[in-house]
XYZ file of C-alpha atoms in Angstrom:
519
model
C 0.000 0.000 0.000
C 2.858 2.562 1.119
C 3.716 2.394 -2.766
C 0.339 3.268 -4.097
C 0.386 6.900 -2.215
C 4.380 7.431 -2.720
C 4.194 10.720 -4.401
C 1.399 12.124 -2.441
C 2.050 14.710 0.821
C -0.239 14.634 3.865
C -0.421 18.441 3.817
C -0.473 19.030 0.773
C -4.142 19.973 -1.487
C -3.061 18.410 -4.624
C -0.872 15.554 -5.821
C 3.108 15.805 -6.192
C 4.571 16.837 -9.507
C 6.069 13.044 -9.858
C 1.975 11.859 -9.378
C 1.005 14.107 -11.839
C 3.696 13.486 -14.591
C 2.770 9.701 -13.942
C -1.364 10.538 -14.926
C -0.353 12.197 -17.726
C 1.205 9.763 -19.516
C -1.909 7.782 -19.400
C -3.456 6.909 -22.723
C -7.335 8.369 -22.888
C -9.495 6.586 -25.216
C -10.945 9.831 -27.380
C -14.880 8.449 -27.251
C -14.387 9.490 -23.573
C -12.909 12.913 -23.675
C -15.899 14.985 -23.121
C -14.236 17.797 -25.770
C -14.811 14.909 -28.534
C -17.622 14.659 -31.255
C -18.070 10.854 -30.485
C -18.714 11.745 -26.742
C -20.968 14.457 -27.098
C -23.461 11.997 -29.714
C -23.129 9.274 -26.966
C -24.377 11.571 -24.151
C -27.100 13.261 -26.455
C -28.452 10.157 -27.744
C -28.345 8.764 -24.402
C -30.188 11.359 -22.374
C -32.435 11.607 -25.304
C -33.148 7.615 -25.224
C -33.819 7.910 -21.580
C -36.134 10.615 -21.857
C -38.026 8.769 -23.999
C -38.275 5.653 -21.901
C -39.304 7.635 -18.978
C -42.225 9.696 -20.908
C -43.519 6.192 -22.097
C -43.763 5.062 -18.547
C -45.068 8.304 -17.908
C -47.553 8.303 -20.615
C -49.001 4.656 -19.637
C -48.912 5.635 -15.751
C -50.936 8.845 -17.195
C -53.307 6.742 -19.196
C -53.648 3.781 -16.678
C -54.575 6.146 -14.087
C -56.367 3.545 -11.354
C -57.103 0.529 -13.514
C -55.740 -3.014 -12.213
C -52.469 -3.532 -14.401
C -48.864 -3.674 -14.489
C -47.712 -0.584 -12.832
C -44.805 -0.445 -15.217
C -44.844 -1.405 -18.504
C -41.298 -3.089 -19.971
C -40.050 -0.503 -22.891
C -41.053 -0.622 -25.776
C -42.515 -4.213 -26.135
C -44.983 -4.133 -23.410
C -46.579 -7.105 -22.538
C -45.344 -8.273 -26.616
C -43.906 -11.557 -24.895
C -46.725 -13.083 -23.271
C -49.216 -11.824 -26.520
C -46.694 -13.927 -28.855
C -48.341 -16.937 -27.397
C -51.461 -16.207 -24.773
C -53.194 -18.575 -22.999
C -56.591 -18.734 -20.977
C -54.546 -18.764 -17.979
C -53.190 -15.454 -18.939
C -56.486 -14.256 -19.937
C -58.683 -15.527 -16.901
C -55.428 -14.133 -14.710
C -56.141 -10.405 -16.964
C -59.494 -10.805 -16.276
C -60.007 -11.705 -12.780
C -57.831 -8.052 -11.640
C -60.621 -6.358 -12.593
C -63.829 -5.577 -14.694
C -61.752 -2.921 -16.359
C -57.675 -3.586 -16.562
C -54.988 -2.379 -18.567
C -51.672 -3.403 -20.431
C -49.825 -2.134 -22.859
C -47.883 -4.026 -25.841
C -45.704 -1.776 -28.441
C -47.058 0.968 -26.833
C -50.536 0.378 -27.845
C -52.208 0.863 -24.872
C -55.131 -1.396 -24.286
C -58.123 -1.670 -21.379
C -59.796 -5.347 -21.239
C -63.393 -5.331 -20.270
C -64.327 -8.386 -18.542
C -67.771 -7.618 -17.132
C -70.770 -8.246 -19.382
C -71.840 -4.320 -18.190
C -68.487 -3.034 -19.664
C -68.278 -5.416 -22.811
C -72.096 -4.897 -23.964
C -71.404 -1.064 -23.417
C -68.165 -1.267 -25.857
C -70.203 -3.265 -28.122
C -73.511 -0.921 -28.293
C -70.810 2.455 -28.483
C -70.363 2.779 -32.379
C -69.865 6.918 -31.444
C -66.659 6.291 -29.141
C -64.998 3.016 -30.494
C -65.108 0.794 -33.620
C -63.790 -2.244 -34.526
C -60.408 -3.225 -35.279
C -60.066 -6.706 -34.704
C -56.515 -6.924 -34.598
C -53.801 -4.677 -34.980
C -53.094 -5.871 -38.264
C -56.695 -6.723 -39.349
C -57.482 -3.452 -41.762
C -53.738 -4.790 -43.883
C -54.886 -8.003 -44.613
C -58.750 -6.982 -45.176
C -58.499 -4.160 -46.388
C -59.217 -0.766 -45.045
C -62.494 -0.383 -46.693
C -63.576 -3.664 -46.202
C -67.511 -3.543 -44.961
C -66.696 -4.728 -41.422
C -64.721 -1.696 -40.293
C -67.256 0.634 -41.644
C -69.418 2.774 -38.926
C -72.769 4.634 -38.724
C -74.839 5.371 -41.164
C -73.058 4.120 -44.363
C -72.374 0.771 -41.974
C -76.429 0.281 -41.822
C -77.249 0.927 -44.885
C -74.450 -1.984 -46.149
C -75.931 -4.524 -43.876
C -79.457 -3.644 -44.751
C -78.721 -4.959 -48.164
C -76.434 -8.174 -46.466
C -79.202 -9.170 -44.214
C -81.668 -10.134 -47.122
C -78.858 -12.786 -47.894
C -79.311 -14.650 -44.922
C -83.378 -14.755 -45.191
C -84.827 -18.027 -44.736
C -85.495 -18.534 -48.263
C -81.677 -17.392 -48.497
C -80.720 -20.300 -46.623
C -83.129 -22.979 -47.574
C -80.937 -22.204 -51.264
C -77.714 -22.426 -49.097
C -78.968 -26.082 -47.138
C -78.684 -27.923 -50.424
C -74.971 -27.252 -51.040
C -74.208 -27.896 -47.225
C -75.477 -30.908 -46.919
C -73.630 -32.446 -49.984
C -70.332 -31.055 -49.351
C -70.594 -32.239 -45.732
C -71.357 -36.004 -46.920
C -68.296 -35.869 -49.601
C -66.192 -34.806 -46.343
C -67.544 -37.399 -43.879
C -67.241 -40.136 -46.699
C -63.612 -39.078 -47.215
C -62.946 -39.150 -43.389
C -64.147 -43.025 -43.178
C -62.346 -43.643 -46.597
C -58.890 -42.701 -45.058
C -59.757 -44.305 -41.875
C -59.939 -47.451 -43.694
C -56.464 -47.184 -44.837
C -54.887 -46.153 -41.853
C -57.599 -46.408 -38.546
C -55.259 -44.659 -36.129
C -56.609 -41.582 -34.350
C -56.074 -38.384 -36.569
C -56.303 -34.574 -35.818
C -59.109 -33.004 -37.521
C -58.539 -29.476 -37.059
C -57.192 -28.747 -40.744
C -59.420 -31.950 -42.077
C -63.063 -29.805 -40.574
C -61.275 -26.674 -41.507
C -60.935 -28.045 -45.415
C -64.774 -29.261 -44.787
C -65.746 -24.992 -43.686
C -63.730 -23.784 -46.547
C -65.177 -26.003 -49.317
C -68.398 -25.281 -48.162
C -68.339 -21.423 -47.476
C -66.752 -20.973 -50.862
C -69.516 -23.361 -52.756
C -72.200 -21.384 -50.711
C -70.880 -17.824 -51.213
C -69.328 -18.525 -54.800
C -70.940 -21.636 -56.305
C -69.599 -22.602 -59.321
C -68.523 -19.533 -60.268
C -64.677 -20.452 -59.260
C -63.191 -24.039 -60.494
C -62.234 -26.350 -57.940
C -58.221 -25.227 -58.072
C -59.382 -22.115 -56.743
C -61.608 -23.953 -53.552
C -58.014 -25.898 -53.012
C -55.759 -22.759 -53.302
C -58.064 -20.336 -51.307
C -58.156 -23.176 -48.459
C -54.393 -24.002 -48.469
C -53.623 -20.131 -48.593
C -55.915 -19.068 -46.296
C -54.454 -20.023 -42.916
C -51.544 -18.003 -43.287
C -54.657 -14.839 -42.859
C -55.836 -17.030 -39.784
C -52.422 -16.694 -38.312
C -51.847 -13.268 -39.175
C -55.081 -12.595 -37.768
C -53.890 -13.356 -33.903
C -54.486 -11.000 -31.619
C -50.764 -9.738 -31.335
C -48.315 -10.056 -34.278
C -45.342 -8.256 -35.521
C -46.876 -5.120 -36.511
C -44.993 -4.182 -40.169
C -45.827 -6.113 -43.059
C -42.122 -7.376 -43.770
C -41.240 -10.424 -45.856
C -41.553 -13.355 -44.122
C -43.754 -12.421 -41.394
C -47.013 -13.440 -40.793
C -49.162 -10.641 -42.054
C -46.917 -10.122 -45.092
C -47.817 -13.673 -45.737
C -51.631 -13.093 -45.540
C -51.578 -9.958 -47.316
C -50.158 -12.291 -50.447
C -52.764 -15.011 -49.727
C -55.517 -12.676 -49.382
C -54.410 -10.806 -52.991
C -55.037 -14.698 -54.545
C -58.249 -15.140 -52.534
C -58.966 -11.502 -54.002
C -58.534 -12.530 -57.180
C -60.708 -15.694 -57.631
C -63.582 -13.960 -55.619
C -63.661 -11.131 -57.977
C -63.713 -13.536 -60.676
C -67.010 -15.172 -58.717
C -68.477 -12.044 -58.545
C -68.375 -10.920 -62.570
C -69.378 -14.395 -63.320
C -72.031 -14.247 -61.313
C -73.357 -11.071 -62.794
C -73.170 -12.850 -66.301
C -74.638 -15.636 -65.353
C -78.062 -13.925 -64.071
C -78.029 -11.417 -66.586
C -78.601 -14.234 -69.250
C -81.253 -15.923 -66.794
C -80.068 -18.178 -65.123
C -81.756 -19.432 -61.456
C -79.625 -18.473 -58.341
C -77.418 -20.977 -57.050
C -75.368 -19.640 -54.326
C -75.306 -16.447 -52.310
C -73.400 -14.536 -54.869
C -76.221 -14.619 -57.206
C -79.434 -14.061 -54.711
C -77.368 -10.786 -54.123
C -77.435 -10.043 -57.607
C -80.785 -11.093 -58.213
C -82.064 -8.875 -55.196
C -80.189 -6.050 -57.254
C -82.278 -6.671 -60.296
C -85.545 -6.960 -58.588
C -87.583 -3.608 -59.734
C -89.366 -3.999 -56.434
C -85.387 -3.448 -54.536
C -85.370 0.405 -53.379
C -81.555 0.032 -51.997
C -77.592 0.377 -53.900
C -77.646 -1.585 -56.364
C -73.733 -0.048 -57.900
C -72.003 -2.495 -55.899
C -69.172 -3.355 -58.044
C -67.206 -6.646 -58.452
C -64.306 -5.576 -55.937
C -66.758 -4.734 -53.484
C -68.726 -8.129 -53.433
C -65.400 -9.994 -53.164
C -64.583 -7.772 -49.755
C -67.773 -8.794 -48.457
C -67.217 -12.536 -49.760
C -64.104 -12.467 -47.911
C -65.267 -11.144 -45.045
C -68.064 -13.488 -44.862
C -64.824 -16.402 -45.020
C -62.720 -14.540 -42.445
C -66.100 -14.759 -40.096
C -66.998 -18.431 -40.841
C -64.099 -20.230 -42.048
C -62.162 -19.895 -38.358
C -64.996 -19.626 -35.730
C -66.835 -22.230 -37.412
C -64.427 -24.624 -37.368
C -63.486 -24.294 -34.103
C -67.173 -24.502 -32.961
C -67.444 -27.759 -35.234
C -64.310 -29.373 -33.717
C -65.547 -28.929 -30.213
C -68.851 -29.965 -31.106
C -67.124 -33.231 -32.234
C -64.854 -33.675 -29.180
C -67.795 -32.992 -26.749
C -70.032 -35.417 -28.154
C -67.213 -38.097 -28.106
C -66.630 -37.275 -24.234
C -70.562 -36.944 -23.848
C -71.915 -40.256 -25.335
C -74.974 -39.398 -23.266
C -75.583 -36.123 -25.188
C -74.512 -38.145 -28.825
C -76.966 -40.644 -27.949
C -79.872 -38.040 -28.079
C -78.851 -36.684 -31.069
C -79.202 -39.753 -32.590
C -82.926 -40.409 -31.396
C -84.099 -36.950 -32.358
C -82.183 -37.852 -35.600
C -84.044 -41.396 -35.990
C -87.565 -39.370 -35.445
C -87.162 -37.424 -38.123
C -85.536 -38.602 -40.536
C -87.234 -41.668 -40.260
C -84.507 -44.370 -40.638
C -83.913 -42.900 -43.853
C -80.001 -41.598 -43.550
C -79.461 -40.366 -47.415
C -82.172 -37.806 -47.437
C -80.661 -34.517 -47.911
C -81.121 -31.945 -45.253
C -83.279 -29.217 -45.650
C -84.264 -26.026 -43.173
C -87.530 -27.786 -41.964
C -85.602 -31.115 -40.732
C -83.506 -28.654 -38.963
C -86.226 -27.251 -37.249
C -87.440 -30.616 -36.359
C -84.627 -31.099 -34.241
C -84.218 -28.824 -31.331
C -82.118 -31.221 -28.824
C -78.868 -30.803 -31.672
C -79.660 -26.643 -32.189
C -79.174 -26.640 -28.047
C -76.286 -28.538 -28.047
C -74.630 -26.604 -30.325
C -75.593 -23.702 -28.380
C -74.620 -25.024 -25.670
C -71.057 -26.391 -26.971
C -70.125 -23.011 -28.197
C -70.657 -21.352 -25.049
C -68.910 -23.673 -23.037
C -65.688 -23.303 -25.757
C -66.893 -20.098 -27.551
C -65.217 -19.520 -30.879
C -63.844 -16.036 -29.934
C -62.997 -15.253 -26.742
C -62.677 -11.599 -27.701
C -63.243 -8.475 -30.200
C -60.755 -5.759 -29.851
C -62.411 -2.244 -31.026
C -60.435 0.967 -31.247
C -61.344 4.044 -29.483
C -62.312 6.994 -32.097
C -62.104 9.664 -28.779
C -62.304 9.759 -25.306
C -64.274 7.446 -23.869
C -66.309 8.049 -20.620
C -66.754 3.988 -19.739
C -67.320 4.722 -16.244
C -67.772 8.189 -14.166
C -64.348 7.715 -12.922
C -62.426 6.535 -16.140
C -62.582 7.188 -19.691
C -60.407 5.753 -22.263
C -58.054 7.623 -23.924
C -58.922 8.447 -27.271
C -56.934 5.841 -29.760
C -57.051 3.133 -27.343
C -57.571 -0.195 -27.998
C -60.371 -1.586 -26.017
C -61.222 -5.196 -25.852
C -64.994 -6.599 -24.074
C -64.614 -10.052 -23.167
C -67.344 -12.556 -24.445
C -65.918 -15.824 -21.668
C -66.838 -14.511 -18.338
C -70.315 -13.605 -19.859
C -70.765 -16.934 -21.220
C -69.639 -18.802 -17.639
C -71.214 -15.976 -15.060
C -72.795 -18.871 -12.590
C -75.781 -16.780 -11.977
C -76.888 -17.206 -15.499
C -75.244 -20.258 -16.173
C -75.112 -22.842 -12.936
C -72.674 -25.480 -13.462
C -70.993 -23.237 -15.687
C -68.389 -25.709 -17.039
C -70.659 -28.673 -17.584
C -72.292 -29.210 -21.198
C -75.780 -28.852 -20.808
C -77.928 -28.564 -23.660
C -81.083 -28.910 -21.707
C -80.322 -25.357 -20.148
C -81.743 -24.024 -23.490
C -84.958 -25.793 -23.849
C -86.729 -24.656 -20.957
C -88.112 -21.609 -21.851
C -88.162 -20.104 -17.887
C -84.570 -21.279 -17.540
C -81.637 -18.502 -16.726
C -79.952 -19.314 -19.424
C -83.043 -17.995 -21.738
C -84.381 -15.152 -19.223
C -80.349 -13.395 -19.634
C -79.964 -13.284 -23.595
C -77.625 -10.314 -23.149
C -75.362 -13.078 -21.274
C -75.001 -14.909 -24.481
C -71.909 -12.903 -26.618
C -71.056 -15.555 -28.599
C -72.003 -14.107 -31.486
C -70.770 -10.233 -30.356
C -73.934 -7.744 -29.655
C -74.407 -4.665 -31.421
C -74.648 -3.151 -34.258
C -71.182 -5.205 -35.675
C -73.317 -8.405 -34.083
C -72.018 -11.463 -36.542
C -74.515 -10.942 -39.706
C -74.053 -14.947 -40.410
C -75.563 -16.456 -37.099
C -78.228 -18.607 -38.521
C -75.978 -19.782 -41.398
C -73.019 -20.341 -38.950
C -75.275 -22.763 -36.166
C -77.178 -24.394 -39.344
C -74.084 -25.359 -40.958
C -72.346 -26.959 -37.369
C -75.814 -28.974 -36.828
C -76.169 -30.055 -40.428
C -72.674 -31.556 -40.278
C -73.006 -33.123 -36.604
C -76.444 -34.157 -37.642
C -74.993 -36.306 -40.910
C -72.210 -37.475 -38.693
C -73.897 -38.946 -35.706
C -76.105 -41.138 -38.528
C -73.380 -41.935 -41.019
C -70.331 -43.034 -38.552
C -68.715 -43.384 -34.756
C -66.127 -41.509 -33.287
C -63.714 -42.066 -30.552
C -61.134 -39.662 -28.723
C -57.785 -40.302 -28.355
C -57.538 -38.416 -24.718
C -54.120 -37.013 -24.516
C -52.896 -34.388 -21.429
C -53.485 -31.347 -23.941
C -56.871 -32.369 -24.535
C -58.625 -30.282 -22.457
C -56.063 -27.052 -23.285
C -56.667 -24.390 -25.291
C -54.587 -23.412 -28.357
C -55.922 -19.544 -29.101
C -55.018 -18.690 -32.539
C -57.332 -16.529 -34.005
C -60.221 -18.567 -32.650
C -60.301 -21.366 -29.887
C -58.754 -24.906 -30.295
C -58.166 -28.059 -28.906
C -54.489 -28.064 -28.258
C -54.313 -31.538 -29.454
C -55.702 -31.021 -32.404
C -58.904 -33.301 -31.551
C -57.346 -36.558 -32.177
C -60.501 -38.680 -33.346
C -60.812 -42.135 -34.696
C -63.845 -42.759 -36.787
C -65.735 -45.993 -38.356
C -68.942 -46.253 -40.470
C -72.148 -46.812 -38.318
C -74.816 -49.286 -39.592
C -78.539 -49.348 -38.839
């Protein structure tokens, strides 16, 4: 030690002329002389980083105000991490804080609703927020897509859409349904022959929606290569279509790969739409939806827009696809896995099938069978509420937003109701968890006294235009399958989890074995 201070006096206020002459001769790097260029950038873009990350945190703390939520949020990214690949047990966690909560993810700065008060009151707000699905949604649809539309101009454009889901509408649609369904099933057992080992069907019932949808929106105004392309295509849009993504539209991402698959899907459902228009203008009788819309055009007696032009009815067509293809699978594939679990439940189905079809298995279903059988239309009420499709609809705030008297969100805001807790409150709903599709048929049950409890479908003005067509389709196909072949489930430990892409799945895929059923 006595050499380290050799050099330096007791009594003296500075170091010795030796110390000093030894400093000196020490090399400074320049980047840390404070006189040099290189120093002064560091510093400036330093303090000027800092600042930054300290006015976000500011910014959230300002917006947050009181809401249950992180009371930092990490820079930058937010809660990006755990959105890359959510989970109900995030979600139930987010939505247990509080009936209003808040989080923020590439500082987008979100408050989840998780009361039905709160989510109907997003849903019935068209002045303060609209919908945005996902960040990403309005690339890959299309800004002037239909479905982000608002007021006035939004009512008028589903006035027209509504006449093509009329009963006569789908009594048209039935026809096509039922036969596509049957090629489908009679594939499944085909295959099964060949190789009888439990398969996943979530792409095998999602090649089933497509097929159909496109047949029923298009007919045969697309050739089969287009059915198989749109299909194969369209689940990079389903990924893309997650509630959190990347947010730029660089190659090899996931909405840069749906914005190419939806340009394809453009393409061929333009096509539909011109040939459709030819097609009636030299008489011929509708046979899909694409052509009741242009027949409704044509009809003297039709006071509404009839200028819609061929780019328009393909947004709408693929809107339509982008509504069914993903929530109707996922409500078909749990209505297959519950009825496997629930032989019970399958085994009514079948006697309410036997009554009225009347042994006879190969008669094509029509809208008045499907009436005739009220035990399946409560099941698959029921099923979808138990695993509903979509958990969620995030809508964007267009200004402030007075959602309580103590809280408003800040204008630009994402703002997300909730459709789960709704659809499992315990007051409505006892037993919550349990399938019971016997909830629905008693007309003084909870269940049917609390409507507004039932979200699966949204609520609102943006409430899903397809219903009817969406819960005929899943009970036509059930219905053909509990009379036409068995099932069994291959129970594995991610059964029962969830796998949330842009809709709900079994994170197993549904592994199900099937074999043909005889009289």
């Amino acid at each position: 030690m006595a050499s380290y201070f050799r050099g330096y006096s007791p009594s003296a206020s500075m170091p010795s002329s030796t110390a000093g002459a030894s400093f000196s001769s020490i090399h400074i790097p320049s980047f840390l002389d404070v006189s040099s260029p290189t120093t002064t950038w560091l510093c400036t873009t330093g303090a000027v980083l800092v600042s930054l990350l300290v006015l976000e945190q500011a910014v959230y703390r300002q917006k947050k105000q009181h809401l249950p939520g992180d009371k930092w949020t990490i820079p930058l990214i937010g809660k990006f991490a755990d959105s890359m690949k959510p989970t109900m047990e995030g979600y139930m966690k987010q939505w247990n804080s509080g009936a209003l909560s808040a989080i923020s993810v590439f500082n987008i700065f979100i408050v989840m609703a998780s009361s039905n008060e709160f989510s109907r009151k997003i849903l019935n707000s068209p002045t303060h927020a609209e919908p945005c699905l996902v960040y990403s949604a309005k690339q890959v649809l299309q800004p002037d897509n239909w479905v982000f539309l608002t007021g006035k101009v939004h009512v008028e454009y589903r006035r027209v859409l509504n006449t093509l889901f009329t009963r006569k509408a789908l009594s048209l649609y039935t026809g096509i349904q039922d036969a596509i369904a049957r090629k489908h099933l009679s594939q499944w057992l085909t295959d099964a022959v060949s190789d009888p080992s439990p398969k996943e069907i979530m792409m095998t019932a999602r090649n089933l929606n497509m097929e159909t949808s496109l047949r029923v929106f298009c007919g045969n105004h697309i050739p089969d290569e287009a059915t198989v392309e749109i299909s194969e295509k369209y689940w990079f849009i389903t990924q893309a279509l997650e509630l959190v993504n990347f947010p730029l539209a660089l190659p090899g991402t996931k909405i840069y790969n749906a914005i190419k698959a939806r340009k394809i899907a453009h393409a061929w459902l333009e096509l539909a739409a011109k040939n459709s228009k030819i097609a009636m203008a030299q008489g011929a009788e509708p046979e899909c939806m694409l052509d009741e819309w242009v027949r409704l055009l044509a009809d003297p007696a039709y006071k509404g827009r009839k200028d819609f032009s061929d780019r328009e009815m393909a947004l709408v067509v693929f809107s339509f696809l982008f509504a069914s293809q993903d929530a109707m699978s996922s409500g078909l594939i749990y209505g297959f896995q519950h009825l496997a679990d629930h032989p019970d439940i399958l085994a009514k189905i079948r006697d309410e099938q036997d009554g009225v079809r009347a042994g006879d298995v190969e008669k094509p279903m029509t809208v008045e069978m499907l009436e005739q059988m009220p035990y399946l239309m409560a099941f698959v009420k029921e099923s979808m509420r138990v695993k509903p499709p979509v958990t969620m609809v995030p809508y964007k705030t267009i200004k402030p937003f007075p959602i309580t008297n103590d809280y408003t969100v800040p204008a630009n805001s994402m703002v997300i109701p909730s459709f789960y807790n709704s659809l499992h409150d315990a007051s409505v709903f006892p037993d919550p968890d349990s399938l019971i599709p016997e909830r629905w048929l008693d007309p003084n049950s909870s269940a049917n006294a609390n409507p507004k409890n039932y979200l699966v479908f949204g609520a609102g003005p943006h409430r899903c235009i397809g219903v009817e067509y969406a819960m005929m389709n899943m009970a036509l196909v059930l219905a053909n399958a509990s009379v036409l072949m068995n099932w069994e489930h291959e129970i594995t430990p991610e059964s029962d989890k969830v796998q949330i892409i842009a809709t709900l799945f079994p994170k197993d895929g549904c592994r199900l074995k099937f074999t043909p059923r005889h009289a």
